[in-house]
């Protein structure tokens, strides 16, 4: 039973437009959420995180939104650039900020079209 | 050397072989993790070490044996693996008790024949 779900295996967006990646979770004990980006033959790279006490966190072109009541988070990338083409993983951790290990979604492959 | 490094990057082994994966972190962290990523599956947590003590074993078969001699090094000893154990094995580290952001190594691509 997947506790973190990314229902879109892939997403294609035109360069310069906004990319929106979605993630749903089922475990209400999750307290800390992260987005990772992964290129082929590399490990996941941390992008941005948000704790459950917030509903938004912004870092440059990346913004993560958290809707706790809906158990939903999303990653917005604006404007999208060709280098953003990668697989994006949503991850969630428990009360210790994920220090006990993270639960990951299957990933969404983002393709930025020129 | 910076970040989290893993060796080897690629490994092919037979079912009767014994091999070890190595992870080293240069970030001053004191928690380390092993994850497994199989094809078309999410990353799955295998083991967690906090201050060199194993605090999590996520129902991993005994043919996988972790070792954490100090807070900078983590090993995964492999023996009598099965073909379905073929996967990408990722190591991560984090600052225990902090916000929990984990930093990953590049992974070891394992093929069991």
XYZ file of C-alpha atoms in Angstrom:
227
model
C 0.000 0.000 0.000
C 1.673 3.163 -1.215
C 1.698 5.927 1.359
C 3.089 8.525 -1.033
C 1.606 8.682 -4.501
C 2.654 10.531 -7.602
C -0.078 9.697 -10.054
C 1.511 11.228 -13.135
C 4.415 9.106 -14.387
C 5.358 11.850 -16.830
C 4.652 15.488 -17.608
C 5.597 17.547 -20.635
C 5.812 21.345 -20.342
C 6.963 24.021 -22.724
C 10.074 25.996 -21.822
C 9.204 29.204 -19.982
C 5.852 27.933 -18.754
C 4.960 26.711 -15.285
C 5.497 23.057 -14.322
C 3.239 21.694 -11.605
C 4.054 18.325 -10.081
C 1.597 16.749 -7.698
C 1.883 14.368 -4.782
C -0.671 12.804 -2.444
C -0.071 11.001 0.822
C -2.180 8.852 3.077
C -0.309 8.744 6.374
C -1.439 11.587 8.641
C 1.679 11.058 10.795
C 3.877 12.512 8.061
C 5.229 15.800 9.264
C 7.878 16.795 6.791
C 7.868 16.713 3.026
C 10.623 16.999 0.463
C 11.101 17.101 -3.274
C 14.098 15.522 -4.926
C 15.267 15.705 -8.501
C 17.077 12.870 -10.204
C 19.065 12.731 -13.420
C 19.953 9.375 -15.007
C 22.995 7.684 -13.423
C 22.958 10.080 -10.466
C 21.490 9.939 -6.985
C 18.490 12.096 -6.030
C 19.358 15.724 -5.348
C 17.470 17.607 -2.654
C 15.406 20.483 -4.048
C 13.081 21.929 -1.466
C 11.229 20.901 1.680
C 8.291 21.968 3.789
C 7.213 21.144 7.308
C 3.601 20.565 8.221
C 3.355 23.850 10.103
C 3.653 25.736 6.828
C 1.567 25.757 3.686
C 4.120 27.256 1.332
C 7.862 27.384 0.915
C 9.664 29.182 -1.862
C 13.221 28.961 -3.132
C 13.967 30.799 -6.352
C 12.022 29.228 -9.192
C 10.736 26.428 -6.954
C 7.708 26.661 -4.686
C 6.174 23.844 -2.695
C 2.578 24.054 -1.512
C 1.128 21.852 1.209
C -2.571 21.242 1.805
C -2.707 19.159 4.973
C -6.453 18.710 5.000
C -6.327 17.252 1.497
C -3.035 15.415 2.178
C -1.679 16.926 -0.997
C 1.445 18.777 -1.958
C 2.642 20.238 -5.190
C 5.880 21.572 -6.625
C 5.717 24.583 -8.931
C 8.627 25.429 -11.183
C 8.427 28.761 -12.943
C 9.724 29.490 -15.451
C 10.584 25.964 -16.579
C 14.011 25.534 -18.147
C 15.491 22.716 -20.252
C 17.794 21.735 -17.367
C 14.714 20.991 -15.272
C 14.068 17.864 -17.341
C 14.521 15.054 -14.822
C 12.574 12.683 -12.599
C 11.074 14.391 -9.553
C 10.407 12.439 -6.375
C 8.105 13.460 -3.588
C 9.139 12.160 -0.146
C 7.633 12.297 3.325
C 8.981 11.810 6.814
C 7.566 11.422 10.316
C 7.759 13.542 13.435
C 11.572 13.518 13.534
C 11.726 15.377 10.275
C 12.402 12.262 8.274
C 15.498 11.399 10.278
C 14.166 7.869 10.681
C 13.911 7.405 6.954
C 11.764 8.776 4.172
C 8.877 7.309 2.202
C 9.084 8.085 -1.489
C 6.650 8.270 -4.369
C 7.411 6.571 -7.682
C 8.440 9.804 -9.341
C 7.251 11.993 -12.203
C 9.389 12.354 -15.291
C 9.308 16.041 -16.265
C 10.180 16.847 -19.853
C 10.724 20.477 -20.794
C 10.041 21.075 -24.476
C 12.027 23.831 -26.214
C 35.967 14.711 -1.882
C 32.622 16.242 -0.960
C 29.097 15.021 -0.366
C 28.220 11.342 -0.345
C 30.257 8.875 -2.369
C 29.491 5.255 -3.195
C 31.648 2.485 -4.590
C 31.476 0.602 -6.794
C 29.149 2.414 -9.177
C 28.318 -0.797 -11.010
C 28.468 -4.397 -9.820
C 27.650 -7.701 -11.465
C 27.617 -10.743 -9.228
C 26.532 -14.347 -9.252
C 24.077 -15.737 -6.742
C 26.828 -17.499 -4.804
C 29.160 -14.496 -4.579
C 29.828 -12.283 -1.585
C 30.371 -8.609 -2.209
C 30.170 -5.342 -0.315
C 28.911 -1.892 -1.198
C 30.631 1.068 0.390
C 29.306 4.524 1.236
C 31.210 7.466 2.655
C 29.843 10.853 3.629
C 31.940 13.991 3.991
C 29.191 16.211 5.393
C 29.719 15.725 9.123
C 26.366 13.979 9.422
C 25.647 11.284 11.964
C 22.746 9.397 10.401
C 23.144 7.161 7.370
C 20.669 5.188 5.298
C 20.450 2.480 2.688
C 17.670 2.622 0.099
C 16.818 0.276 -2.746
C 15.273 1.374 -6.023
C 13.918 -1.404 -8.219
C 12.564 -0.802 -11.696
C 9.203 0.996 -11.665
C 9.091 1.089 -7.871
C 9.657 3.936 -5.434
C 12.808 4.154 -3.371
C 12.450 1.748 -0.463
C 14.138 2.355 2.871
C 16.267 -0.612 3.951
C 18.339 0.419 6.969
C 18.882 3.463 9.170
C 21.884 4.140 11.382
C 21.925 6.952 13.940
C 25.246 7.569 15.679
C 26.477 4.202 14.356
C 23.554 2.328 15.913
C 21.054 0.600 13.693
C 17.658 2.094 14.453
C 15.638 0.753 11.559
C 15.569 -2.487 9.619
C 12.721 -2.310 7.181
C 12.054 -6.066 6.974
C 15.094 -6.633 4.821
C 16.164 -10.248 4.131
C 19.241 -11.426 6.005
C 21.202 -11.822 2.760
C 21.692 -8.055 3.107
C 23.885 -7.202 6.071
C 24.699 -3.578 6.925
C 27.713 -2.361 8.848
C 28.421 1.124 10.182
C 31.906 1.282 11.724
C 31.740 5.054 12.255
C 29.439 7.931 11.407
C 31.166 8.575 8.074
C 31.142 5.075 6.628
C 28.394 2.616 5.817
C 28.661 -0.775 4.175
C 26.137 -3.181 2.747
C 27.408 -6.747 2.671
C 25.736 -8.971 0.107
C 25.681 -12.767 -0.001
C 23.629 -15.390 -1.829
C 21.535 -12.760 -3.548
C 18.694 -13.494 -5.938
C 18.159 -12.044 -9.428
C 15.236 -10.005 -8.067
C 17.726 -8.168 -5.853
C 19.054 -6.452 -8.964
C 18.422 -2.756 -8.388
C 19.985 0.619 -7.714
C 21.238 0.829 -4.122
C 21.416 4.341 -2.764
C 23.123 5.591 0.352
C 22.088 8.807 2.083
C 23.104 10.780 5.133
C 21.492 13.430 7.303
C 22.095 15.419 10.430
C 20.249 13.444 13.074
C 17.711 15.444 15.000
C 17.750 18.227 12.446
C 15.203 18.878 9.757
C 15.997 15.476 8.337
C 16.977 16.445 4.831
C 18.821 13.479 3.420
C 21.633 13.820 0.929
C 22.139 10.965 -1.479
C 25.111 9.350 -3.126
C 25.114 8.428 -6.831
C 24.133 4.825 -6.128
C 25.471 1.394 -7.017
C 23.768 -0.343 -9.933
C 23.693 -4.039 -8.988
C 22.985 -6.901 -11.349
C 22.612 -10.394 -9.921
C 22.963 -13.195 -12.450
